[in-house]
Short mmCIF file of C-alpha atoms in Angstrom, two decimals:
data_model
loop_
_atom_site.label_atom_id
_atom_site.label_comp_id
_atom_site.label_asym_id
_atom_site.label_seq_id
_atom_site.Cartn_x
_atom_site.Cartn_y
_atom_site.Cartn_z
CA VAL A 1143 129.54 61.66 144.47
CA ILE A 1144 132.21 59.29 145.78
CA TYR A 1145 132.59 59.98 149.48
CA GLU A 1146 134.40 58.62 152.48
CA ARG A 1147 132.20 57.06 155.15
CA THR A 1148 132.93 59.74 157.76
CA ALA A 1149 130.94 62.63 159.23
CA TYR A 1150 132.75 64.97 156.82
CA GLY A 1151 131.99 62.79 153.82
CA ARG A 1152 128.35 62.21 154.71
CA ALA A 1153 127.72 65.91 155.31
CA TYR A 1154 129.30 66.78 151.95
CA GLU A 1155 127.20 64.11 150.20
CA GLU A 1156 123.98 65.34 151.80
CA ALA A 1157 124.69 68.94 150.78
CA ALA A 1158 125.57 67.94 147.22
CA LYS A 1159 122.42 65.85 146.97
CA ALA A 1160 120.20 68.68 148.18
CA ALA A 1161 121.81 71.12 145.73
CA CYS A 1162 121.42 68.74 142.76
CA GLN A 1163 117.81 67.93 143.60
CA SER A 1164 116.96 71.62 143.87
CA LEU A 1165 118.20 71.97 140.29
CA LYS A 1166 116.33 68.82 139.22
CA LEU A 1167 119.57 67.04 138.37
CA THR A 1168 119.86 63.27 138.56
CA PHE A 1169 122.00 62.38 141.56
CA PHE A 1170 123.93 59.23 142.43
CA SER A 1171 126.39 58.61 145.22
CA LYS A 1172 128.52 55.80 146.54
CA ASP A 1173 130.37 55.64 149.82
CA ILE A 1174 133.73 54.01 150.47
CA PRO A 1175 134.88 52.75 153.88
CA ASP A 1176 136.99 54.85 156.16
CA PHE A 1177 140.61 53.67 156.32
CA TYR A 1178 140.05 52.35 159.84
CA ASP A 1179 136.85 50.53 158.90
CA ASP A 1180 137.13 46.74 158.86
CA ALA A 1181 135.38 46.81 155.47
CA TYR A 1182 138.21 48.80 153.89
CA SER A 1183 139.96 47.16 150.94
CA GLU A 1184 141.10 48.06 147.46
CA GLU A 1185 138.27 45.92 146.13
CA SER A 1186 135.66 47.92 148.09
CA ILE A 1187 136.92 51.08 146.40
CA ARG A 1188 136.91 49.53 142.93
CA SER A 1189 133.38 48.23 143.53
CA ALA A 1190 132.14 51.69 144.53
CA VAL A 1191 133.71 53.31 141.48
CA ALA A 1192 132.31 50.63 139.16
CA SER A 1193 128.80 51.14 140.58
CA LEU A 1194 128.98 54.86 139.96
CA SER A 1195 130.42 54.32 136.49
CA ALA A 1196 127.39 52.22 135.59
CA THR A 1197 125.14 55.25 136.08
CA GLY A 1198 126.76 57.09 133.17
CA ALA A 1199 127.59 60.07 135.40
CA LYS A 1200 128.81 63.15 133.55
CA ALA A 1201 130.13 64.96 136.62
CA VAL A 1202 131.93 63.38 139.57
CA LEU A 1203 132.67 64.89 142.98
CA VAL A 1204 135.33 63.09 145.03
CA VAL A 1205 135.19 63.66 148.80
CA THR A 1206 138.00 61.77 150.49
CA SER A 1207 141.37 62.45 152.05
CA ILE A 1208 142.87 59.14 150.93
CA TYR A 1209 142.44 56.49 148.21
CA VAL A 1210 143.11 58.98 145.40
CA ARG A 1211 145.27 56.54 143.45
CA PHE A 1212 142.76 53.69 143.74
CA ILE A 1213 139.83 55.92 142.78
CA VAL A 1214 141.53 57.43 139.73
CA ALA A 1215 142.92 54.09 138.53
CA SER A 1216 139.53 52.37 138.92
CA ALA A 1217 137.76 55.26 137.21
CA LEU A 1218 140.06 54.94 134.21
CA ASP A 1219 139.48 51.19 134.05
CA THR A 1220 135.69 51.51 134.21
CA GLY A 1221 135.32 54.58 131.98
CA LEU A 1222 134.07 56.85 134.77
CA LEU A 1223 137.08 59.09 134.13
CA ARG A 1224 136.85 59.86 130.43
CA PRO A 1225 136.77 62.85 128.06
CA GLY A 1226 133.57 64.82 128.54
CA THR A 1227 133.21 63.98 132.23
CA SER A 1228 133.89 66.74 134.75
CA TRP A 1229 135.82 65.75 137.85
CA VAL A 1230 135.81 67.84 141.01
CA PHE A 1231 137.80 67.14 144.18
CA SER A 1232 137.11 68.47 147.66
CA ASP A 1233 139.88 70.32 149.47
CA SER A 1234 140.73 67.19 151.46
CA VAL A 1235 142.70 66.17 148.34
CA SER A 1236 145.93 68.08 147.75
CA THR A 1237 148.07 68.65 144.68
CA ASP A 1238 150.80 66.71 146.49
CA ASP A 1239 148.51 63.67 146.39
CA PHE A 1240 148.46 63.90 142.59
CA ASP A 1241 152.22 64.44 142.31
CA THR A 1242 153.23 61.59 144.60
CA GLU A 1243 150.50 58.97 144.10
CA LEU A 1244 149.52 59.04 140.42
CA ASN A 1245 151.41 57.63 137.46
CA GLU A 1246 151.81 59.61 134.25
CA THR A 1247 148.67 58.21 132.62
CA GLU A 1248 146.60 59.02 135.69
CA LYS A 1249 148.08 62.49 135.97
CA ALA A 1250 147.17 63.22 132.35
CA ALA A 1251 143.60 62.04 132.99
CA VAL A 1252 142.97 64.37 135.95
CA ASN A 1253 144.90 67.33 134.53
CA GLY A 1254 142.44 70.22 134.27
CA SER A 1255 140.02 68.86 136.85
CA LEU A 1256 138.53 71.18 139.46
CA GLN A 1257 138.84 71.59 143.19
CA ILE A 1258 136.34 73.26 145.48
CA SER A 1259 137.89 74.66 148.63
CA ALA A 1260 136.46 76.30 151.72
CA TRP A 1261 137.43 79.96 151.70
CA VAL A 1262 138.24 81.75 154.92
CA GLY A 1263 140.17 84.94 155.67
CA ALA A 1264 141.99 86.38 152.67
CA THR A 1265 143.55 89.60 151.51
CA ASN A 1266 140.32 90.73 149.86
CA ASN A 1267 138.42 90.36 153.13
CA PRO A 1268 138.80 93.70 154.97
CA GLN A 1269 137.93 92.14 158.32
CA TRP A 1270 140.69 89.57 157.93
CA THR A 1271 143.20 92.14 156.62
CA HIS A 1272 142.63 94.35 159.66
CA PHE A 1273 142.94 91.44 162.08
CA ALA A 1274 146.09 89.94 160.50
CA ASN A 1275 147.94 93.17 159.71
CA GLU A 1276 146.92 95.42 162.60
CA ARG A 1277 145.04 93.76 165.44
CA TRP A 1278 147.27 90.66 165.79
CA ALA A 1279 150.42 92.67 166.49
CA THR A 1280 148.75 94.50 169.40
CA LEU A 1281 147.73 91.34 171.27
CA GLN A 1282 149.61 90.45 174.47
CA PRO A 1283 149.82 87.10 176.31
CA GLY A 1284 148.93 88.92 179.51
CA ASP A 1285 145.52 89.72 178.08
CA PHE A 1286 144.67 86.01 177.93
CA ASN A 1287 146.81 84.01 180.36
CA PRO A 1288 144.89 84.97 183.53
CA PHE A 1289 141.84 83.28 182.05
CA LEU A 1290 143.58 80.16 180.71
CA PRO A 1291 144.49 76.89 182.47
CA ALA A 1292 148.14 76.37 183.39
CA ASP A 1293 148.73 74.00 180.47
CA TRP A 1294 147.34 76.53 177.98
CA GLN A 1295 149.49 79.53 178.88
CA ILE A 1296 150.66 81.57 175.86
CA ARG A 1297 154.41 82.10 175.64
CA ASP A 1298 155.78 85.63 175.77
CA ASN A 1299 156.85 85.84 172.11
CA PHE A 1300 153.80 84.07 170.64
CA PHE A 1301 152.20 87.04 168.88
CA SER A 1302 155.52 88.33 167.54
CA THR A 1303 156.74 84.99 166.14
CA VAL A 1304 153.57 83.27 164.96
CA ASN A 1305 151.69 84.39 161.86
CA PRO A 1306 147.91 84.17 162.19
CA SER A 1307 146.64 81.28 160.11
CA GLU A 1308 143.65 81.78 157.85
CA VAL A 1309 142.18 78.59 159.29
CA GLY A 1310 142.19 80.39 162.63
CA THR A 1311 139.48 82.70 161.31
CA LEU A 1312 137.01 79.84 161.70
CA ALA A 1313 138.00 79.30 165.33
CA TYR A 1314 137.80 83.05 165.96
CA ASP A 1315 134.32 83.29 164.44
CA ALA A 1316 133.16 80.19 166.32
CA ILE A 1317 134.11 81.80 169.64
CA ILE A 1318 132.44 85.08 168.69
CA ALA A 1319 129.29 83.22 167.61
CA ALA A 1320 129.18 81.28 170.89
CA GLY A 1321 129.67 84.49 172.86
CA LEU A 1322 126.94 86.38 171.02
CA LEU A 1323 124.47 83.53 171.37
CA SER A 1324 125.30 83.14 175.07
CA CYS A 1325 124.71 86.85 175.68
CA LYS A 1326 121.42 86.65 173.84
CA VAL A 1327 120.18 83.66 175.85
CA ALA A 1328 121.54 84.69 179.26
CA PRO A 1329 122.74 88.31 179.22
CA THR A 1330 123.09 88.48 183.02
CA GLY A 1331 123.05 86.27 186.05
CA PRO A 1332 123.57 82.50 186.33
CA LEU A 1333 122.88 80.28 183.36
CA PRO A 1334 119.35 78.85 183.24
CA ALA A 1335 118.86 75.09 183.37
CA SER A 1336 117.61 75.22 179.78
CA PHE A 1337 120.66 77.15 178.55
CA GLY A 1338 121.76 74.47 176.09
CA THR A 1339 118.31 74.19 174.53
CA LEU A 1340 117.86 77.95 174.30
CA PHE A 1341 121.36 78.35 172.85
CA TRP A 1342 120.60 75.82 170.09
CA GLU A 1343 117.18 77.26 169.30
CA SER A 1344 118.62 80.78 168.92
CA LYS A 1345 121.25 79.89 166.33
CA GLN A 1346 119.18 80.87 163.31
CA ASN A 1347 118.71 84.40 164.67
CA LEU A 1348 122.45 85.05 164.63
CA SER A 1349 124.04 87.04 161.81
CA PHE A 1350 127.30 88.97 161.78
CA ASP A 1351 130.28 89.80 159.56
CA GLY A 1352 133.13 87.60 160.79
CA LEU A 1353 136.72 87.10 159.73
CA SER A 1354 135.63 84.14 157.57
CA GLY A 1355 132.77 86.03 155.93
CA ARG A 1356 129.11 86.36 156.83
CA VAL A 1357 128.29 84.05 159.75
CA GLU A 1358 124.78 82.62 159.75
CA PHE A 1359 123.46 79.15 160.61
CA ASP A 1360 120.68 76.95 159.26
CA GLU A 1361 118.34 74.70 161.24
CA LYS A 1362 121.00 71.98 161.45
CA GLY A 1363 123.65 74.31 162.83
CA ASP A 1364 125.64 74.44 159.57
CA ARG A 1365 126.86 77.67 158.01
CA SER A 1366 123.98 78.72 155.77
CA ASN A 1367 126.04 80.87 153.41
CA ALA A 1368 128.94 79.09 151.80
CA ASN A 1369 132.27 80.78 151.22
CA VAL A 1370 134.20 78.67 148.72
CA GLN A 1371 136.74 79.03 145.96
CA LEU A 1372 137.02 77.04 142.74
CA PHE A 1373 140.40 76.07 141.28
CA ASN A 1374 141.71 74.34 138.18
CA LEU A 1375 144.22 71.60 139.02
CA LEU A 1376 146.91 71.85 136.35
CA ASP A 1377 149.98 69.70 135.79
CA GLN A 1378 152.86 71.94 134.75
CA ASP A 1379 155.91 69.96 135.85
CA GLY A 1380 153.92 69.30 139.03
CA PHE A 1381 150.31 70.01 139.94
CA SER A 1382 149.27 73.46 141.13
CA GLU A 1383 146.03 75.32 141.74
CA LYS A 1384 144.84 78.04 139.36
CA TYR A 1385 142.14 80.28 140.80
CA VAL A 1386 138.89 80.24 138.81
CA ALA A 1387 136.10 81.73 140.90
CA GLN A 1388 134.79 82.48 144.37
CA PHE A 1389 131.31 81.97 145.83
CA SER A 1390 130.38 84.21 148.76
CA ASN A 1391 127.12 85.64 150.07
CA GLY A 1392 125.17 83.77 147.43
CA THR A 1393 127.10 85.13 144.45
CA TRP A 1394 129.79 83.71 142.14
CA THR A 1395 132.65 86.04 141.21
CA TRP A 1396 134.68 84.73 138.28
CA ASP A 1397 138.34 85.49 137.62
CA GLY A 1398 138.44 88.26 135.03
CA GLY A 1399 134.76 89.17 135.50
#
């Protein structure tokens, strides 16, 4: 794993490490500085890639929102990006990054690589379909504005002019999860002094079908059941994503069966 030295990158690296170790796979990782880190330089990226290349890795996961050009170029130079090695990018890397940052040799090298992307509300999720196509249109600003600060007031035409974003399913489910946990810890009356502790300790007892899929948490407070999609990144006069498979509720569903 090549990962950016951020909370996002470290969490991704830890999860990948745990998954590989559970399968008894040899695991190596190397971090690269965040763009705002004083240690950031092109040389620091090349050094990280060279270190990983020396392990003889046969599969590489790239978790970063920047540096794509430097990583790919260094991987070609060191042999980390070669035939027979599988490359996977997190969804912090976009197809636009490939189109605008890579030269033709680099594009050819990453053509056919994979991308793993967090999956939220979609047309095959009945909860999301109902919310987006039916529930959203019935919402009124007056239902919310009395409870919102002056700077957060919703404009009159908001629900008629704004399409609900799939990313919003995560925010929706987060609010529902917080509400359900709060009701469990303190169903009536004032909040106890230990509310925060009780709230945190109750998280693993929560389970419900949300707009983003099944919502459950592990001991660290992370979603315990991943909902992700796998794509091929293909260069056909410009890179695009081709759907391959989806992982939800512990099961892979592959395109075409």
